[in-house]
XYZ file of C-alpha atoms in Angstrom:
729
model
C 5.396 -66.650 -59.980
C 4.403 -63.090 -60.910
C 5.526 -60.480 -58.450
C 2.078 -59.009 -57.873
C 0.653 -62.399 -56.796
C 3.427 -62.883 -54.259
C 2.848 -59.431 -52.828
C -0.887 -60.051 -52.497
C -0.171 -63.337 -50.738
C 2.264 -61.526 -48.497
C -0.279 -58.937 -47.478
C -2.894 -61.616 -46.827
C -0.702 -63.728 -44.585
C 0.934 -60.774 -42.865
C -2.090 -58.652 -42.076
C -4.833 -61.292 -42.235
C -8.434 -60.288 -42.720
C -8.434 -56.649 -41.629
C -10.990 -55.414 -39.133
C -13.047 -52.718 -40.844
C -12.671 -49.116 -39.772
C -16.111 -47.755 -39.041
C -17.366 -45.007 -41.375
C -18.174 -41.607 -39.963
C -21.899 -42.102 -40.488
C -21.953 -45.457 -38.666
C -24.782 -46.143 -36.260
C -24.432 -45.194 -32.642
C -22.854 -47.942 -30.524
C -24.793 -50.399 -28.432
C -24.273 -49.225 -24.847
C -24.972 -51.420 -21.849
C -27.038 -49.258 -19.509
C -25.920 -49.035 -15.879
C -28.279 -47.064 -13.630
C -26.846 -44.624 -11.104
C -27.653 -45.018 -7.425
C -30.789 -43.047 -6.542
C -29.096 -41.166 -3.717
C -26.083 -40.240 -5.837
C -27.694 -39.828 -9.230
C -25.399 -38.204 -11.762
C -26.255 -34.731 -13.001
C -25.100 -35.864 -16.457
C -26.869 -38.899 -17.922
C -25.108 -41.727 -19.704
C -26.524 -40.588 -23.040
C -25.346 -37.025 -22.429
C -21.867 -38.265 -21.503
C -21.726 -40.295 -24.696
C -22.809 -37.280 -26.744
C -19.931 -35.280 -25.243
C -17.452 -37.957 -26.371
C -18.968 -38.101 -29.854
C -18.681 -34.346 -30.243
C -15.040 -34.284 -29.143
C -13.855 -37.406 -31.005
C -16.352 -38.075 -33.831
C -14.144 -40.314 -35.977
C -12.896 -42.427 -33.096
C -16.292 -42.946 -31.466
C -18.211 -43.681 -34.674
C -19.457 -47.267 -34.814
C -17.776 -48.402 -31.616
C -19.423 -50.947 -29.316
C -18.786 -49.778 -25.782
C -19.698 -50.724 -22.251
C -20.613 -47.890 -19.882
C -20.307 -47.980 -16.112
C -21.155 -45.399 -13.479
C -18.506 -44.899 -10.788
C -19.861 -43.129 -7.709
C -16.553 -41.781 -6.446
C -13.164 -41.588 -8.081
C -9.860 -40.843 -6.410
C -10.581 -37.120 -6.564
C -13.996 -37.448 -4.910
C -16.018 -36.969 -8.107
C -18.372 -39.367 -9.935
C -17.723 -40.569 -13.482
C -19.134 -42.336 -16.487
C -16.523 -44.838 -17.676
C -16.612 -46.176 -21.252
C -14.544 -48.940 -22.850
C -14.725 -51.466 -25.678
C -16.919 -54.464 -24.979
C -14.055 -56.879 -25.598
C -10.519 -55.574 -25.913
C -9.081 -59.090 -25.839
C -11.122 -60.628 -28.639
C -9.053 -59.087 -31.433
C -5.745 -60.164 -32.979
C -3.813 -57.161 -31.682
C -3.503 -57.005 -27.898
C -2.895 -53.257 -27.913
C -6.308 -52.471 -29.412
C -8.258 -50.441 -26.875
C -10.593 -47.504 -26.412
C -11.317 -46.063 -22.991
C -12.801 -42.768 -21.871
C -14.196 -41.150 -18.723
C -16.617 -38.254 -18.347
C -17.218 -36.341 -15.117
C -20.808 -37.183 -14.172
C -21.341 -33.817 -12.454
C -19.755 -31.385 -14.921
C -19.949 -33.306 -18.207
C -16.243 -32.707 -18.861
C -14.120 -35.395 -20.488
C -11.361 -36.319 -18.059
C -9.586 -39.057 -20.023
C -9.539 -40.759 -23.420
C -7.109 -43.250 -24.899
C -7.403 -44.952 -28.275
C -5.067 -47.637 -29.600
C -6.343 -48.570 -33.082
C -6.024 -51.751 -35.107
C -3.400 -51.944 -37.883
C -6.138 -51.437 -40.488
C -6.469 -47.873 -39.216
C -3.044 -47.128 -40.698
C -3.273 -48.930 -44.030
C -1.839 -46.783 -46.794
C -0.627 -44.109 -44.371
C 2.840 -42.916 -43.333
C 4.067 -40.562 -40.634
C 2.598 -37.186 -41.527
C 3.525 -34.830 -38.674
C 6.686 -33.684 -36.976
C 6.507 -32.574 -33.367
C 5.956 -28.901 -34.167
C 3.035 -29.722 -36.468
C 1.551 -32.104 -33.898
C 1.807 -29.358 -31.285
C -0.395 -27.118 -33.425
C -3.032 -29.876 -33.551
C -2.870 -30.368 -29.781
C -2.990 -26.645 -29.074
C -6.073 -26.154 -31.234
C -7.768 -29.124 -29.571
C -7.207 -27.702 -26.078
C -8.621 -24.339 -27.146
C -11.681 -26.083 -28.556
C -12.421 -28.508 -25.715
C -11.540 -26.240 -22.744
C -11.684 -22.633 -24.005
C -12.343 -21.224 -20.532
C -9.208 -22.828 -19.107
C -6.694 -21.611 -21.686
C -5.840 -18.422 -19.783
C -4.573 -20.497 -16.839
C -2.460 -22.902 -18.897
C 1.320 -22.828 -19.329
C 2.892 -25.225 -21.805
C 5.392 -27.641 -20.279
C 8.155 -27.693 -22.882
C 10.011 -30.878 -21.976
C 11.889 -33.702 -23.595
C 9.129 -36.286 -23.801
C 11.547 -39.128 -24.535
C 12.685 -39.038 -20.905
C 9.186 -40.208 -19.897
C 8.961 -43.158 -22.282
C 10.279 -46.716 -21.950
C 13.603 -47.147 -23.707
C 12.582 -50.142 -25.793
C 9.755 -48.864 -27.970
C 8.894 -46.478 -30.763
C 5.863 -44.413 -29.826
C 3.644 -43.495 -32.746
C 2.248 -40.400 -31.088
C 3.465 -37.083 -29.675
C 2.483 -36.072 -26.176
C 2.024 -32.491 -24.929
C 1.264 -31.216 -21.441
C 0.025 -27.882 -20.115
C 0.282 -27.127 -16.407
C -2.197 -24.902 -14.619
C -1.154 -21.599 -13.058
C -3.147 -19.329 -10.769
C -1.998 -15.986 -9.387
C 1.179 -16.609 -11.384
C 1.983 -19.821 -9.468
C 1.903 -23.464 -10.545
C -1.100 -25.509 -9.409
C 0.374 -28.888 -8.574
C -1.514 -31.876 -10.026
C -3.777 -29.823 -12.315
C -2.921 -30.178 -15.996
C -4.125 -31.031 -19.491
C -2.271 -33.571 -21.660
C -2.925 -34.308 -25.325
C -1.484 -37.111 -27.459
C -1.483 -36.631 -31.236
C -1.149 -39.628 -33.558
C 1.840 -38.938 -35.817
C 0.349 -40.870 -38.739
C -3.261 -39.685 -38.825
C -2.847 -36.332 -37.106
C -5.797 -37.156 -34.832
C -5.933 -36.701 -31.067
C -5.865 -40.242 -29.658
C -4.985 -39.443 -26.034
C -6.377 -36.890 -23.633
C -6.098 -36.304 -19.890
C -7.721 -33.510 -17.888
C -7.254 -32.940 -14.144
C -8.732 -29.757 -12.685
C -9.755 -28.802 -9.150
C -12.609 -26.340 -8.664
C -11.178 -24.210 -5.878
C -10.557 -20.690 -4.654
C -6.852 -19.952 -4.506
C -5.627 -17.725 -1.676
C -3.243 -14.912 -2.655
C 0.401 -15.462 -1.848
C 0.615 -12.746 0.775
C 3.903 -12.428 2.646
C 6.279 -15.378 2.250
C 9.955 -15.974 2.760
C 11.946 -15.510 -0.429
C 13.508 -18.283 -2.556
C 16.873 -16.988 -1.367
C 15.844 -17.348 2.290
C 14.394 -20.855 1.977
C 17.440 -22.020 0.014
C 19.814 -20.745 2.705
C 17.681 -22.233 5.496
C 17.480 -25.702 3.951
C 21.179 -25.790 3.132
C 21.958 -24.888 6.732
C 19.528 -27.318 8.387
C 19.409 -30.200 5.898
C 22.338 -29.790 3.514
C 23.233 -31.465 0.229
C 24.383 -35.050 -0.161
C 26.315 -36.722 -3.002
C 24.891 -39.754 -4.764
C 24.938 -41.691 -7.999
C 21.792 -41.388 -10.087
C 20.142 -42.785 -13.206
C 18.344 -39.530 -13.997
C 21.143 -38.230 -16.184
C 21.821 -41.604 -17.813
C 21.539 -41.600 -21.586
C 20.201 -44.496 -23.593
C 23.610 -45.759 -24.658
C 25.372 -45.991 -21.301
C 25.056 -48.146 -18.199
C 27.408 -46.037 -16.076
C 25.927 -43.758 -13.422
C 27.288 -40.315 -12.675
C 27.336 -38.463 -9.339
C 25.030 -35.597 -8.361
C 24.335 -33.408 -5.338
C 20.751 -33.333 -3.998
C 18.967 -31.806 -1.019
C 19.190 -34.250 1.908
C 15.441 -34.853 2.265
C 12.617 -36.874 0.758
C 10.182 -34.026 1.396
C 8.741 -32.430 -1.736
C 7.014 -29.424 -0.177
C 8.017 -26.693 2.297
C 6.120 -24.124 4.369
C 6.100 -20.693 2.698
C 6.552 -18.839 5.997
C 8.916 -21.045 8.007
C 10.622 -23.223 5.393
C 9.701 -26.360 7.362
C 9.397 -29.603 5.402
C 5.823 -30.800 4.762
C 4.209 -34.145 4.054
C 1.804 -34.636 1.172
C -1.123 -33.987 3.505
C 0.308 -30.593 4.497
C 1.424 -31.561 8.014
C 4.878 -30.557 9.227
C 7.849 -32.895 9.425
C 10.086 -32.602 12.466
C 13.549 -31.298 11.636
C 15.260 -34.500 12.771
C 12.919 -36.579 10.594
C 13.277 -34.466 7.469
C 16.847 -35.547 6.683
C 17.533 -38.703 4.661
C 20.950 -39.205 6.251
C 21.832 -38.154 9.790
C 25.482 -38.091 8.733
C 25.999 -37.259 5.085
C 28.117 -39.895 3.276
C 31.521 -38.651 2.128
C 33.062 -39.607 -1.225
C 36.116 -41.822 -1.026
C 39.323 -40.415 -2.411
C 41.253 -41.938 -5.314
C 38.207 -43.786 -6.628
C 38.201 -45.460 -10.005
C 35.587 -46.250 -12.599
C 33.787 -49.455 -11.637
C 32.773 -51.746 -14.481
C 29.471 -53.549 -14.329
C 29.880 -57.082 -12.960
C 29.427 -59.926 -15.419
C 25.845 -61.197 -15.098
C 25.114 -63.604 -17.927
C 22.847 -66.598 -18.356
C 25.967 -68.700 -18.905
C 27.122 -67.846 -15.375
C 24.047 -69.280 -13.631
C 24.620 -71.563 -10.696
C 23.077 -75.003 -10.972
C 19.890 -75.784 -9.003
C 21.690 -78.021 -6.504
C 24.074 -75.195 -5.591
C 21.196 -72.738 -5.193
C 19.309 -75.174 -2.979
C 22.358 -75.567 -0.712
C 22.650 -71.786 -0.390
C 18.971 -71.624 0.597
C 19.391 -74.450 3.128
C 22.305 -72.649 4.786
C 20.315 -69.420 4.911
C 17.367 -71.153 6.573
C 19.710 -72.674 9.168
C 21.160 -69.232 9.951
C 17.614 -68.036 10.595
C 16.999 -70.981 12.936
C 14.708 -72.790 10.498
C 15.215 -76.481 9.716
C 13.492 -79.009 7.486
C 13.487 -80.212 3.902
C 13.119 -77.428 1.342
C 11.911 -77.212 -2.224
C 11.944 -74.688 -5.023
C 8.653 -72.818 -4.805
C 8.880 -70.182 -7.503
C 11.073 -67.495 -8.974
C 11.171 -64.148 -10.697
C 13.163 -61.745 -12.820
C 14.243 -58.126 -12.692
C 15.758 -56.014 -15.444
C 17.126 -52.545 -16.002
C 19.265 -50.638 -18.439
C 21.992 -53.048 -19.526
C 21.311 -55.856 -17.060
C 18.898 -58.632 -16.144
C 18.606 -60.571 -12.904
C 16.876 -63.860 -12.152
C 15.874 -65.350 -8.806
C 14.797 -68.752 -7.506
C 12.689 -69.074 -4.356
C 12.818 -71.918 -1.841
C 10.488 -72.852 1.019
C 9.802 -75.728 3.419
C 8.304 -78.889 1.956
C 6.243 -79.838 5.021
C 4.657 -76.427 5.463
C 1.446 -76.421 3.425
C 1.229 -72.647 3.615
C 4.838 -72.291 2.506
C 4.543 -71.390 -1.140
C 5.024 -68.404 -3.393
C 1.888 -66.764 -2.059
C 1.705 -68.396 1.374
C 2.690 -67.331 4.861
C 5.601 -69.668 5.600
C 9.292 -68.733 5.447
C 10.784 -68.352 1.982
C 14.280 -67.576 0.690
C 15.085 -65.979 -2.696
C 18.461 -66.650 -4.379
C 20.121 -64.615 -7.159
C 20.985 -67.364 -9.658
C 23.947 -65.444 -11.088
C 25.714 -64.459 -7.878
C 24.357 -66.973 -5.377
C 23.593 -64.140 -2.945
C 20.391 -63.927 -0.911
C 17.882 -61.674 -2.626
C 14.804 -62.029 -0.443
C 13.427 -63.488 2.787
C 9.729 -63.566 3.636
C 8.016 -64.992 6.697
C 4.558 -63.457 6.906
C 3.658 -65.772 9.761
C 6.147 -63.766 11.833
C 3.810 -60.778 11.541
C 1.480 -62.523 13.976
C 1.868 -61.910 17.665
C 1.408 -58.659 19.515
C 1.144 -57.440 23.036
C 1.341 -54.461 25.292
C 5.126 -54.221 25.449
C 6.984 -53.502 22.235
C 10.712 -53.555 21.641
C 12.466 -50.229 21.131
C 13.446 -48.773 17.789
C 17.124 -49.256 18.672
C 16.574 -52.936 19.464
C 14.678 -53.475 16.206
C 17.433 -51.696 14.276
C 20.010 -53.999 15.810
C 17.948 -57.035 14.767
C 17.693 -55.715 11.194
C 21.462 -55.214 11.060
C 21.989 -58.723 12.450
C 19.767 -60.097 9.669
C 21.970 -58.440 7.046
C 25.061 -59.897 8.696
C 23.510 -63.382 8.596
C 21.942 -63.290 5.137
C 24.292 -60.989 3.194
C 27.659 -60.801 4.993
C 29.323 -59.827 1.698
C 27.520 -56.463 1.865
C 28.841 -55.384 5.273
C 30.106 -51.767 5.340
C 28.469 -51.131 1.959
C 25.288 -49.418 3.151
C 23.980 -46.638 5.366
C 20.668 -46.270 7.221
C 18.112 -43.903 5.665
C 15.309 -42.044 7.401
C 11.909 -42.694 5.855
C 8.843 -40.483 5.795
C 5.606 -42.202 6.830
C 2.200 -40.548 6.683
C 1.220 -43.080 9.322
C 3.807 -45.220 11.116
C 2.852 -48.927 10.813
C 1.295 -50.065 14.083
C 2.917 -53.476 14.456
C 6.215 -53.247 12.594
C 9.436 -51.282 12.327
C 10.608 -50.617 8.771
C 14.250 -49.969 7.902
C 15.936 -49.054 4.636
C 19.701 -49.300 4.229
C 20.909 -47.402 1.181
C 23.728 -48.893 -0.878
C 27.094 -47.109 -0.928
C 29.598 -47.137 -3.792
C 32.826 -45.174 -3.547
C 31.463 -43.892 -0.254
C 28.305 -42.249 -1.636
C 24.655 -43.210 -2.025
C 23.578 -45.002 -5.172
C 20.501 -46.831 -6.534
C 19.825 -49.955 -4.512
C 19.764 -51.094 -0.930
C 18.209 -53.448 1.621
C 14.768 -53.256 3.237
C 13.920 -55.043 6.476
C 10.657 -55.273 8.417
C 10.742 -56.257 12.106
C 7.778 -57.240 14.308
C 7.504 -54.569 17.050
C 6.545 -57.095 19.712
C 8.450 -60.297 18.924
C 11.491 -58.841 17.156
C 11.052 -61.392 14.340
C 12.116 -60.626 10.778
C 8.995 -60.482 8.593
C 10.299 -59.231 5.253
C 13.782 -58.738 3.857
C 14.517 -57.583 0.323
C 17.788 -56.786 -1.453
C 17.958 -54.529 -4.509
C 21.583 -54.473 -5.671
C 21.590 -53.800 -9.439
C 24.840 -54.579 -11.277
C 25.525 -51.067 -12.534
C 28.849 -49.574 -13.482
C 29.891 -46.297 -11.841
C 32.016 -43.364 -12.953
C 34.998 -42.280 -10.869
C 34.752 -39.382 -8.400
C 38.167 -37.741 -8.638
C 36.762 -34.788 -10.614
C 33.770 -34.115 -8.345
C 33.120 -30.553 -7.295
C 33.403 -30.031 -3.535
C 30.385 -29.774 -1.185
C 31.200 -26.076 -0.733
C 31.125 -25.526 -4.502
C 27.823 -27.407 -4.738
C 26.273 -25.248 -1.995
C 27.454 -22.106 -3.774
C 25.760 -23.231 -6.995
C 22.574 -24.149 -5.091
C 22.442 -20.726 -3.426
C 22.900 -19.012 -6.758
C 20.204 -21.049 -8.549
C 17.640 -21.039 -5.681
C 15.796 -24.073 -7.141
C 12.438 -23.537 -5.408
C 9.145 -22.143 -6.669
C 5.820 -21.216 -5.126
C 3.011 -23.624 -5.960
C -0.492 -24.569 -4.875
C -1.048 -28.162 -3.797
C -4.145 -30.085 -2.799
C -3.194 -31.971 0.363
C -3.761 -35.706 0.127
C -6.105 -37.393 2.562
C -5.052 -40.412 4.606
C -5.656 -42.721 1.653
C -3.411 -40.673 -0.606
C -6.236 -39.322 -2.773
C -6.258 -35.725 -3.989
C -9.702 -34.822 -2.680
C -11.459 -32.281 -4.864
C -13.045 -30.644 -1.832
C -9.702 -29.988 -0.136
C -8.701 -26.329 -0.017
C -5.478 -25.502 -1.901
C -2.357 -24.851 0.143
C 0.448 -22.554 -0.968
C 3.879 -24.147 -0.541
C 7.398 -23.981 -1.838
C 8.349 -26.946 -3.999
C 11.352 -27.883 -6.098
C 11.880 -26.157 -9.423
C 12.229 -28.547 -12.406
C 16.027 -28.293 -12.276
C 16.895 -29.027 -8.653
C 19.950 -31.296 -8.666
C 23.585 -30.555 -9.430
C 25.775 -32.606 -11.736
C 28.717 -33.285 -9.418
C 31.176 -33.432 -12.325
C 30.107 -30.434 -14.422
C 28.303 -28.261 -11.848
C 25.223 -27.958 -14.076
C 21.695 -27.994 -12.667
C 19.724 -31.077 -13.688
C 16.053 -31.964 -13.904
C 13.821 -33.855 -16.313
C 15.702 -32.481 -19.282
C 14.170 -29.186 -20.347
C 14.508 -28.682 -24.093
C 13.135 -26.443 -26.800
C 9.848 -27.372 -28.438
C 11.677 -27.413 -31.772
C 13.033 -30.937 -31.489
C 13.315 -31.098 -35.269
C 16.271 -28.700 -35.449
C 18.622 -31.417 -36.748
C 16.340 -32.033 -39.732
C 16.530 -29.534 -42.620
C 13.269 -27.741 -43.293
C 11.257 -29.516 -45.945
C 13.192 -32.775 -45.722
C 10.808 -35.567 -46.841
C 11.776 -37.724 -43.849
C 11.349 -34.917 -41.305
C 8.150 -36.333 -39.707
C 9.605 -39.832 -39.330
C 12.897 -38.502 -37.955
C 10.979 -36.336 -35.512
C 9.059 -39.382 -34.273
C 12.302 -41.297 -33.688
C 13.617 -38.311 -31.787
C 10.412 -38.166 -29.724
C 11.056 -41.747 -28.601
C 14.736 -41.115 -27.862
C 15.924 -43.356 -30.704
C 17.671 -40.694 -32.784
C 21.267 -39.882 -31.771
C 21.790 -36.255 -30.784
C 22.844 -33.979 -33.635
C 22.650 -36.701 -36.274
C 22.095 -35.625 -39.866
C 19.364 -37.284 -41.981
C 21.801 -38.679 -44.547
C 24.266 -40.060 -41.987
C 24.888 -43.802 -42.271
C 23.365 -46.229 -39.756
C 25.267 -48.987 -37.971
C 23.956 -52.516 -37.528
C 23.532 -51.918 -33.797
C 21.508 -48.740 -34.364
C 19.343 -50.372 -37.025
C 18.563 -53.429 -34.897
C 17.623 -51.341 -31.848
C 15.306 -49.175 -33.920
C 13.599 -52.115 -35.618
C 13.087 -53.963 -32.344
C 11.642 -50.804 -30.811
C 9.303 -50.545 -33.805
C 7.809 -54.019 -33.494
C 7.913 -54.136 -29.661
C 8.212 -57.909 -29.262
C 7.065 -59.024 -25.849
C 9.838 -59.738 -23.367
C 9.606 -63.086 -21.647
C 11.594 -64.436 -18.729
C 12.716 -67.194 -21.108
C 14.703 -64.543 -22.958
C 17.045 -64.559 -19.982
C 17.911 -68.140 -20.900
C 19.255 -66.979 -24.255
C 23.013 -66.965 -23.851
C 24.324 -64.708 -26.601
C 26.950 -66.552 -28.641
C 27.904 -63.578 -30.808
C 31.696 -63.435 -30.805
C 31.945 -59.639 -30.721
C 29.232 -58.959 -28.109
C 30.262 -58.894 -24.449
C 27.946 -59.916 -21.646
C 28.287 -56.305 -20.446
C 26.739 -55.007 -23.667
C 24.176 -52.283 -22.888
C 21.909 -53.558 -25.673
C 21.899 -57.154 -24.470
C 18.108 -57.163 -24.089
C 17.553 -55.929 -27.660
C 19.885 -58.623 -28.972
C 18.162 -61.360 -26.967
C 14.783 -60.240 -28.288
C 16.141 -60.210 -31.851
C 17.536 -63.734 -31.461
C 14.250 -65.069 -30.092
C 12.332 -63.282 -32.844
C 14.635 -64.768 -35.492
C 15.756 -61.384 -36.787
C 19.436 -62.305 -36.344
C 21.280 -65.593 -35.816
C 22.925 -66.277 -32.479
C 26.289 -67.203 -33.932
C 29.398 -65.736 -35.520
C 30.110 -62.005 -35.557
C 27.387 -59.401 -35.271
C 29.614 -56.481 -36.367
C 27.654 -53.914 -34.312
C 29.585 -50.901 -35.608
C 29.521 -51.915 -39.260
C 27.350 -49.806 -41.551
C 24.274 -51.748 -42.611
C 23.397 -52.026 -46.302
C 19.935 -51.684 -47.788
C 19.685 -55.360 -48.751
C 20.770 -56.413 -45.236
C 18.054 -54.185 -43.805
C 15.570 -55.857 -46.173
C 16.394 -59.244 -44.634
C 15.885 -57.942 -41.099
C 12.579 -56.325 -42.049
C 11.199 -59.585 -43.437
C 12.377 -61.413 -40.317
C 10.672 -58.822 -38.107
C 7.415 -59.649 -39.874
C 7.868 -63.425 -39.384
C 7.771 -63.853 -43.142
C 11.012 -65.707 -43.679
C 9.320 -68.741 -45.267
C 7.916 -66.654 -48.108
C 11.328 -65.105 -48.746
C 12.919 -68.564 -48.900
C 10.609 -69.815 -51.665
C 12.326 -71.379 -54.645
C 10.267 -69.141 -56.900
C 12.211 -65.943 -57.420
C 10.407 -62.638 -57.225
C 11.244 -60.657 -60.323
C 12.751 -57.315 -59.450
C 12.233 -54.686 -62.166
C 15.065 -52.500 -60.882
C 17.747 -51.195 -63.186
C 20.370 -52.482 -60.748
C 18.700 -55.846 -60.022
C 21.918 -57.638 -60.953
C 23.614 -56.039 -57.923
C 21.239 -57.707 -55.460
C 22.755 -60.763 -53.771
C 21.037 -63.889 -55.072
C 20.017 -65.114 -51.615
C 18.427 -61.753 -50.836
C 16.387 -61.254 -54.013
C 13.068 -62.309 -52.495
C 13.680 -60.296 -49.325
C 14.190 -57.161 -51.410
C 11.121 -57.907 -53.509
C 8.951 -58.365 -50.437
C 9.947 -55.178 -48.631
C 9.541 -53.204 -51.842
C 6.104 -54.676 -52.453
C 5.078 -53.930 -48.886
C 6.268 -50.349 -49.224
C 8.803 -50.680 -46.419
C 11.965 -50.054 -48.439
C 11.573 -49.043 -52.063
C 13.571 -48.093 -55.125
C 14.637 -44.519 -55.795
C 13.251 -42.191 -58.444
C 15.554 -43.746 -61.056
C 14.249 -47.257 -60.294
C 17.487 -48.285 -58.605
C 17.265 -50.203 -55.331
C 20.945 -49.591 -54.478
C 21.249 -52.852 -52.478
C 24.846 -52.320 -51.372
C 24.422 -48.669 -50.390
C 24.471 -47.677 -46.740
C 21.131 -47.134 -45.028
C 20.710 -43.507 -43.976
C 18.923 -42.313 -40.853
C 16.265 -40.762 -43.087
C 15.619 -44.136 -44.717
C 15.629 -45.993 -41.398
C 13.204 -43.491 -39.876
C 10.671 -43.869 -42.695
C 11.075 -47.647 -42.815
C 10.826 -48.234 -39.060
C 7.739 -46.049 -38.649
C 6.036 -47.883 -41.531
C 6.966 -51.160 -39.851
C 5.479 -49.934 -36.568
C 2.124 -49.134 -38.176
C 2.091 -52.446 -40.037
C 2.559 -54.280 -36.735
C -0.118 -52.235 -35.014
C 2.428 -50.689 -32.666
C 0.762 -48.224 -30.329
C 2.410 -47.856 -26.961
C 0.040 -47.607 -23.986
C 2.382 -45.138 -22.284
């Protein structure tokens, strides 16, 4: 069969009948008219709002069929025209969407997000690196909001820290914060997303309060507020995920200010709630007594949590029966549902049980229910919403309710005794009928992610809700931690607070546009201390030039920059460095973004050289389900992958294995065609024909050569556009 015919068949079956991209001179869309309420009629009509969108995004809006809806009051108190595609679900790609909002009083665009169909990218490759995309975004901001530019300060951050770890984003995101009188205006900002392939702005967000900002006047200094808070609140040690990189599942210790408050009074240093009211000193601290690190601690490995270690249903049912008995509940039980939870390097699964003879006892009912962790057999959850009923004039005391919550832990999770500490919680409004308690998990004597929540009826003392979050992380040792005194010294030197304007939230949590701005102290971006190195930590401030590892003019620079934007490029890697099988698989799976189903948890990896503790277990499970790799033998994660091996994986990612397995051989006109393994000939021919992985300038495919990061970057970004990969984040 001639090669060209096979390639045409491949494109037909792979892409299908492409949806046409509307020409620029397409007719205006058919808009469903929604009339505004007479008493709250918008100053900007629907047609005027649509004209604003057309002027700002002419290519995107051309030919689109949109619905329009008038919203009388958004979260910020303003009215909006909201536009979106008539049917986002009636297309083959679930990510296809177009949504936009226009302020109905000012005519300003406040949001726009466009996820195009794969046809939008046909014949295109990644064109922009981050620096080039920034220039596009900067020019767009100057064009769409010229009067606001003087108040904008670019937020130069590592965007990969904001994205999910399992996907390649095909756009760059940039954010400008607002400043007034030289101080940050909290909440107000402009964000722009630039498509890396087309160079078009496909995302836009604008939040701006019309307000008069009071001058700073006389305030206490950053030095004074730092000293005051250290004296009254102090620092506490804890494990955190904030400094966790994408390759590790071990958490490191930090020092943080011992409060959940985000804002502080500029004159007194008192902690403030989001609505601007003061927090009593005794309520501002997270821990009344700061946890102390244990001495002679060791590195704790993550517990084994694999599908193969699941308990059988009969065992789980017996555990649930015993738990019900401990709570004074008897009767026949049944499995009534379940759920899953996942994080970096681990997955958890739960089964829920409830009473058979209670008609309201189901996954969404009011009767008592027990949740069991199917790997450990420990109680994960207890719900009895019926216990929320019953009130009266006389309520039990906080101390009595606390005792009942602690007794519940002793009954339901005795294995966790002495492994937690009570935390203070900040409530804008204390719940009227319940006491809420949160017990933070302790590892090596210090706070770490996870804990137990309990809700007690104020009048009956009954347990209403009980939830355990105990992720199976690994933890670094603490023998090299800096002392609390050293941490305080660093904190005093850095003074990690800055003046900022906030718009106090109302009782419903909305940032009301008519609220007057309030000047406060808030945390600076870097406000925590690495307890091992003594460095200040935040979101990960970096230089805008994220392409520094790529030589200027390198042909793969845009694609490498996009991988770096998504956190998929190892730090300091050179473009021609070889790629391992593990690195290649992670990047390809991030490019195609296969959906993750709870059934993936049932995939017990049978790869002989992959441990159940493997941090990339989820990627491997997805690859097995997708058919990219076989769940047998050795995976060789650290082996360098060859170009012909990558060709096989690429075809498998596209679900096109059957074409590659045809008896008809695709003729490969390469000079080194004889070096291609016989069973991989069609795979190589397909990826070359699809433009995913091609021959070099000398017409050599080099099938046995190592894949470089430059090649993987170009290939994976082409794969992402072919699959219509556009993250919604």
